[in-house]
Amino acid sequence: MTQIEEPQVDGPLVDGPLVDGHCHAVAAGRLGRDAFELFLTEASVPTPAGVSYADSPLGLAVRRWCPPVLDLPAGAPLEEYLARRAELGPGVVCRRLLDAAGLSHLLVDTGIGGEGFLSMAGLAAAAAAEAREVVRLESLAERVAASGVSADDFAEAYVDTLEVATREAVGLKSILAYRHGFDVDPTRPSPAEVRAAARRWLDAGSAPDGGSGSGRLADPVLLRFVLWSGFDRGLPVQVHTGFGDRDLSLAAVNPALLQPLLSLVEPTGVPVVLLHCYPYQRQAGWLASVFPHVYVDVGLTLSHVGARAGAVLAEFCELAPFGKLLYSSDAYGLAELYLVGAAQFRHALGGLLAIWHRDGAMTASEAERVAGTVAAGNARRLYGL
Ligand SMILES: [Zn+2]
């Protein structure tokens, strides 16, 4: 019997269009160096003297992937890069970087951004891709509260508003991680509990501001209510897990703490997408392997860990079935972060699969199939694109 030679992996494995499953608006105007650097960190305060946020794994990744798109050599110093960026202007820079990311779809969390940021249509035009909305549950509750609704009517008004807001949306987003953490009662609160909590919240604040002021939704009963209202919509619910800015308690955002909630949601069949996950990517991979409705998304993480992206991605891939892994950039503020996310992902996944193939762990055709499904196929199926 003749042995059939498997073709070798020769060339980039992850070269097709990506679905960016979780991203945000980018700043529309010109940015100075300080503003640019602040978008490269989860920190909210300036660095001490002698330290730069751009002198980091993510900063290196920006200087690796972005300068060639603006006609500079890879690794160009940040000063030169920013000068070239200013010379071309924000419109050209944004179009070039988003185009170079090679996206078919952008699933945009519209909970942050607003004035001074590109609209969803602007992002879609710059990327020459389709943009679809992901609705943030907590922001919507703050909007409903700001409308002057009474505590007795809050629950019904929220459900109605959510129904309208999600007619065109492909998913929902929860920032329970930021507003409380996952050490919360996972059950659906009763209508009486929701009314009482709404009364406390609405009475306590002046006009809700949707941000960090008095209108900020942080009541655990109401957070559970908006989350369960989200599950009721039947769309995939993206949950921020793992690192972020200092507003969250890192110890309380381990996705493993979501296990009781995931068990309660499982009978509904509503997909739950664990975003970011780092440094809990192994816990997230396990959850995706044992719960049929749980998915993991590598967004934000593969950008921030820079040259370690291959190692961190390998940990995501230790247990999670390949059909449960999703790509996103979690880009916010800088168009660079769209390209960096995509380039880091293509490089890390392509490198990982090539190693597995060379080691005999998978055939070339299997490596290609996995590359395609993680890059876009899973997201198309999950979000109904
Ligand atoms: Zn995000």
XYZ file of C-alpha atoms and ligand atoms in Angstrom:
386
model
C 0.000 0.000 0.000
C 1.395 3.364 -0.958
C 1.718 5.903 1.765
C 0.064 9.190 0.858
C 2.361 12.129 1.577
C 0.589 14.789 3.614
C 1.288 18.256 2.213
C 3.453 20.319 4.545
C 2.325 23.617 5.990
C 4.057 26.127 3.760
C 2.913 29.708 4.045
C 0.639 31.531 6.436
C -2.130 29.393 7.888
C -4.367 32.195 9.111
C -4.608 34.467 6.079
C -8.361 34.684 5.431
C -10.638 37.490 6.634
C -11.224 37.547 10.399
C -14.392 38.157 12.355
C -13.440 40.634 15.082
C -15.969 39.451 17.654
C -15.472 42.143 20.283
C -14.222 45.652 19.555
C -14.967 49.301 20.187
C -14.836 52.692 18.502
C -11.557 54.499 17.805
C -10.791 58.152 18.480
C -11.709 60.233 15.432
C -9.306 63.134 15.973
C -5.569 63.694 16.331
C -3.840 62.268 19.413
C -0.777 63.558 21.241
C 1.841 61.167 22.575
C 0.367 61.007 26.089
C -3.121 60.223 24.815
C -1.706 57.620 22.413
C 0.242 55.926 25.208
C -2.753 55.873 27.552
C -4.646 53.775 24.997
C -1.797 51.228 25.211
C -2.413 50.433 28.850
C -5.179 49.444 31.229
C -3.734 51.988 33.683
C -5.691 55.180 34.198
C -2.956 57.393 35.619
C 0.313 58.688 34.091
C 3.480 56.657 34.577
C 6.182 57.700 37.047
C 9.162 59.575 35.580
C 11.441 57.401 33.459
C 8.714 54.881 32.575
C 6.640 54.740 29.380
C 3.481 52.692 28.795
C 4.660 52.235 25.209
C 7.858 50.563 26.421
C 6.011 47.293 26.996
C 5.115 44.038 25.239
C 2.089 45.740 23.642
C 4.197 48.759 22.663
C 6.650 46.469 20.900
C 3.789 44.758 19.084
C 2.472 48.126 17.884
C 5.934 49.037 16.571
C 6.279 45.630 14.960
C 3.047 45.514 12.982
C 1.957 49.109 12.363
C 4.881 51.127 10.916
C 5.006 49.159 7.613
C 1.364 50.089 6.986
C 2.371 53.767 7.298
C 5.422 53.296 4.985
C 8.002 52.975 7.795
C 10.192 49.979 8.631
C 8.966 47.539 11.297
C 10.326 48.529 14.690
C 10.521 52.247 13.837
C 10.929 54.377 16.983
C 7.682 55.615 18.462
C 8.639 59.272 17.847
C 9.011 58.619 14.117
C 5.855 56.567 14.012
C 3.804 59.279 15.723
C 5.267 61.944 13.415
C 4.267 59.897 10.358
C 0.850 59.283 11.902
C 0.346 63.036 12.348
C 1.545 63.702 8.789
C -0.985 61.311 7.251
C -3.871 62.441 9.486
C -6.384 60.347 11.435
C -8.632 59.472 8.486
C -5.889 57.947 6.326
C -4.225 56.240 9.299
C -7.483 54.663 10.420
C -8.367 53.399 6.928
C -4.899 51.946 6.331
C -4.679 50.184 9.707
C -8.216 48.784 9.708
C -7.875 47.654 6.118
C -4.579 45.920 6.922
C -6.317 43.995 9.732
C -8.199 42.054 7.041
C -11.642 41.830 8.667
C -14.943 40.613 7.277
C -16.993 41.655 10.325
C -16.636 43.911 13.360
C -18.917 43.148 16.302
C -18.882 46.471 18.099
C -19.655 46.898 21.796
C -21.264 50.326 21.744
C -21.218 50.740 25.540
C -18.142 53.003 25.408
C -17.099 55.656 22.912
C -19.529 58.356 21.812
C -18.467 61.927 21.138
C -15.000 62.208 19.592
C -15.069 58.583 18.431
C -15.899 57.068 15.052
C -19.450 55.766 14.695
C -20.107 52.136 13.878
C -20.727 53.129 10.256
C -17.411 55.003 10.229
C -15.591 51.915 11.502
C -17.279 49.719 8.913
C -16.301 52.106 6.110
C -12.683 52.360 7.300
C -12.381 48.569 7.552
C -14.373 47.889 4.354
C -16.194 45.304 6.474
C -19.634 44.750 7.967
C -20.181 46.181 11.462
C -22.826 44.704 13.786
C -23.781 45.838 17.250
C -23.250 44.171 20.619
C -25.451 45.834 23.250
C -24.044 46.443 26.719
C -26.566 45.431 29.360
C -25.520 47.816 32.142
C -25.291 50.940 29.936
C -28.798 50.301 28.734
C -30.051 50.077 32.332
C -28.403 53.417 33.082
C -30.116 54.921 30.052
C -33.487 53.601 31.220
C -32.868 55.007 34.716
C -31.919 58.384 33.210
C -35.255 58.508 31.383
C -36.966 59.225 34.717
C -38.774 55.880 34.974
C -40.276 54.975 38.368
C -38.923 52.094 40.439
C -42.161 50.153 39.939
C -41.878 50.474 36.158
C -38.118 50.001 35.867
C -38.086 46.251 35.180
C -40.700 46.386 32.452
C -39.141 49.471 30.869
C -35.750 47.774 30.817
C -37.058 44.602 29.181
C -38.938 46.654 26.561
C -35.908 48.855 25.836
C -33.662 45.815 25.584
C -36.052 44.186 23.144
C -35.949 47.223 20.856
C -32.180 47.746 21.232
C -31.358 44.170 20.283
C -33.532 43.825 17.187
C -30.519 44.363 14.923
C -27.827 43.252 17.386
C -25.803 40.035 17.224
C -24.986 39.772 20.907
C -25.015 41.260 24.394
C -22.217 42.244 26.706
C -22.000 42.083 30.512
C -19.544 44.052 32.628
C -20.578 42.368 35.874
C -16.813 41.935 36.378
C -16.419 45.695 36.707
C -19.548 46.417 38.648
C -19.391 43.684 41.282
C -17.265 40.665 40.396
C -18.403 37.075 40.004
C -18.852 36.379 43.716
C -22.552 37.105 43.349
C -25.759 35.120 43.871
C -26.232 33.533 40.420
C -30.017 33.177 40.584
C -32.581 35.345 38.834
C -33.935 37.905 41.355
C -37.683 38.016 42.022
C -39.815 40.939 40.726
C -40.196 42.204 44.312
C -36.429 42.170 44.839
C -35.914 44.052 41.565
C -38.506 46.692 42.518
C -36.898 47.237 45.911
C -33.419 47.437 44.416
C -34.579 49.825 41.683
C -36.106 52.046 44.383
C -32.814 52.112 46.302
C -30.853 52.884 43.132
C -33.164 55.531 41.696
C -33.668 57.238 45.066
C -29.953 57.329 45.832
C -28.775 59.089 42.711
C -29.336 62.370 41.003
C -29.399 62.094 37.222
C -27.652 58.849 36.235
C -24.608 59.623 34.117
C -23.832 56.199 32.737
C -20.282 56.477 34.011
C -18.635 56.579 37.365
C -21.000 58.989 39.059
C -24.170 58.547 41.022
C -26.049 56.775 38.234
C -23.576 53.934 37.908
C -25.319 50.586 38.123
C -23.539 48.541 40.783
C -26.405 47.040 42.790
C -25.963 43.245 42.744
C -29.709 42.540 42.492
C -30.060 44.822 39.464
C -26.862 43.463 37.900
C -28.356 39.964 38.152
C -31.633 41.259 36.754
C -30.054 42.833 33.655
C -27.901 39.736 33.086
C -30.884 37.379 33.223
C -32.879 39.773 31.019
C -29.977 39.431 28.595
C -30.145 35.644 28.680
C -33.882 35.918 27.988
C -33.106 37.572 24.628
C -31.468 34.352 23.435
C -28.477 36.090 21.831
C -24.904 35.149 22.797
C -23.886 37.001 25.964
C -20.266 38.167 26.112
C -18.935 38.412 29.662
C -15.835 40.415 30.541
C -13.552 38.101 32.537
C -9.959 38.462 33.674
C -7.788 41.561 33.493
C -8.867 45.075 32.685
C -8.392 48.398 34.407
C -8.223 48.949 38.150
C -11.997 49.294 38.447
C -12.176 45.525 38.808
C -10.868 43.204 41.489
C -8.661 40.699 39.663
C -9.319 38.017 42.254
C -13.109 38.333 41.728
C -13.082 38.028 37.917
C -11.728 34.507 37.611
C -14.195 32.895 35.164
C -14.146 29.746 37.317
C -16.289 31.739 39.784
C -19.003 31.811 37.098
C -19.495 28.042 37.264
C -22.749 28.176 39.341
C -24.200 30.803 36.967
C -23.146 28.828 33.881
C -24.889 25.753 35.315
C -28.115 27.731 35.770
C -27.935 29.169 32.238
C -27.094 25.857 30.577
C -30.714 24.600 30.211
C -31.593 27.779 28.263
C -28.916 26.956 25.683
C -27.924 30.629 25.491
C -24.241 30.873 24.507
C -21.914 32.593 26.975
C -18.656 33.990 25.586
C -15.858 34.476 28.133
C -13.903 37.507 26.929
C -10.173 38.167 27.542
C -9.780 35.640 30.407
C -6.085 36.407 31.169
C -4.505 35.286 33.467
C -7.275 32.699 33.811
C -7.170 31.371 30.236
C -6.709 27.799 31.471
C -9.783 28.000 33.715
C -11.730 29.471 30.798
C -10.561 26.681 28.508
C -11.818 24.117 30.987
C -15.226 25.822 31.254
C -15.498 25.781 27.446
C -14.641 22.113 27.439
C -17.289 20.999 29.951
C -20.205 23.387 29.278
C -21.757 23.043 25.809
C -22.855 26.700 25.775
C -19.538 28.277 26.864
C -17.028 29.829 24.435
C -13.694 31.602 24.963
C -12.483 34.727 23.177
C -8.792 35.667 23.104
C -9.379 39.413 22.613
C -7.261 41.980 24.452
C -5.026 39.245 25.851
C -3.065 38.346 22.706
C -2.384 42.055 22.091
C -1.229 42.916 25.602
C 1.058 39.918 26.105
C 3.019 40.869 22.975
C 5.693 38.366 22.020
C 4.237 35.895 24.551
C 1.027 35.586 22.501
C 1.941 32.134 21.180
C 2.528 30.777 24.694
C -0.671 32.260 26.091
C -2.734 31.099 23.112
C -1.330 27.600 23.632
C -2.825 27.666 27.140
C -6.235 28.682 25.775
C -5.898 25.669 23.458
C -4.984 23.113 26.105
C -8.589 22.023 26.787
C -11.067 24.109 24.802
C -12.519 22.350 21.761
C -11.441 24.179 18.593
C -15.086 24.963 17.843
C -15.249 27.028 21.070
C -12.343 29.422 20.413
C -13.032 32.889 19.050
C -10.951 35.790 17.798
C -11.408 39.420 18.778
C -9.132 42.429 19.151
C -10.989 44.336 21.885
C -9.533 47.370 20.112
C -10.523 50.655 21.708
C -9.360 54.167 20.988
C -6.510 53.413 18.561
C -6.929 52.005 15.053
C -3.527 50.409 15.710
C -5.174 48.010 18.157
C -7.347 46.545 15.372
C -4.267 45.672 13.349
C -2.171 44.580 16.331
C -4.935 42.238 17.536
C -5.328 40.676 14.085
C -1.602 40.386 13.383
C -0.821 38.963 16.822
C -3.608 36.413 16.438
C -2.631 35.362 12.913
C 1.009 35.036 13.935
C 0.348 33.182 17.205
C -2.260 30.752 15.876
C -0.359 30.110 12.639
C 2.830 29.478 14.594
C 1.141 27.181 17.099
C -0.577 25.067 14.445
C 2.615 24.836 12.392
C 4.462 23.505 15.457
C 1.742 20.942 16.143
C 1.800 19.897 12.511
C 5.593 19.526 12.412
C 5.386 17.498 15.605
C 2.872 15.148 13.989
C -0.009 16.232 16.246
C -2.195 17.207 13.283
C -2.191 16.953 9.515
C -1.758 19.994 7.290
C -5.400 19.887 6.303
C -6.450 19.712 9.959
C -4.239 22.710 10.735
C -5.919 24.658 7.933
C -9.385 23.675 9.074
C -8.702 24.706 12.686
C -7.167 28.006 11.537
C -10.264 28.813 9.504
C -12.760 27.849 12.171
C -11.068 29.828 14.959
C -10.439 32.852 12.730
C -13.984 33.198 11.429
C -16.067 30.032 11.163
C -16.940 29.741 14.855
C -17.963 33.400 15.090
C -20.072 33.205 11.926
C -21.941 30.212 13.325
C -22.271 31.551 16.893
C -23.352 35.109 16.049
C -25.393 34.114 12.972
C -23.375 36.241 10.525
Zn -13.954 45.485 25.309
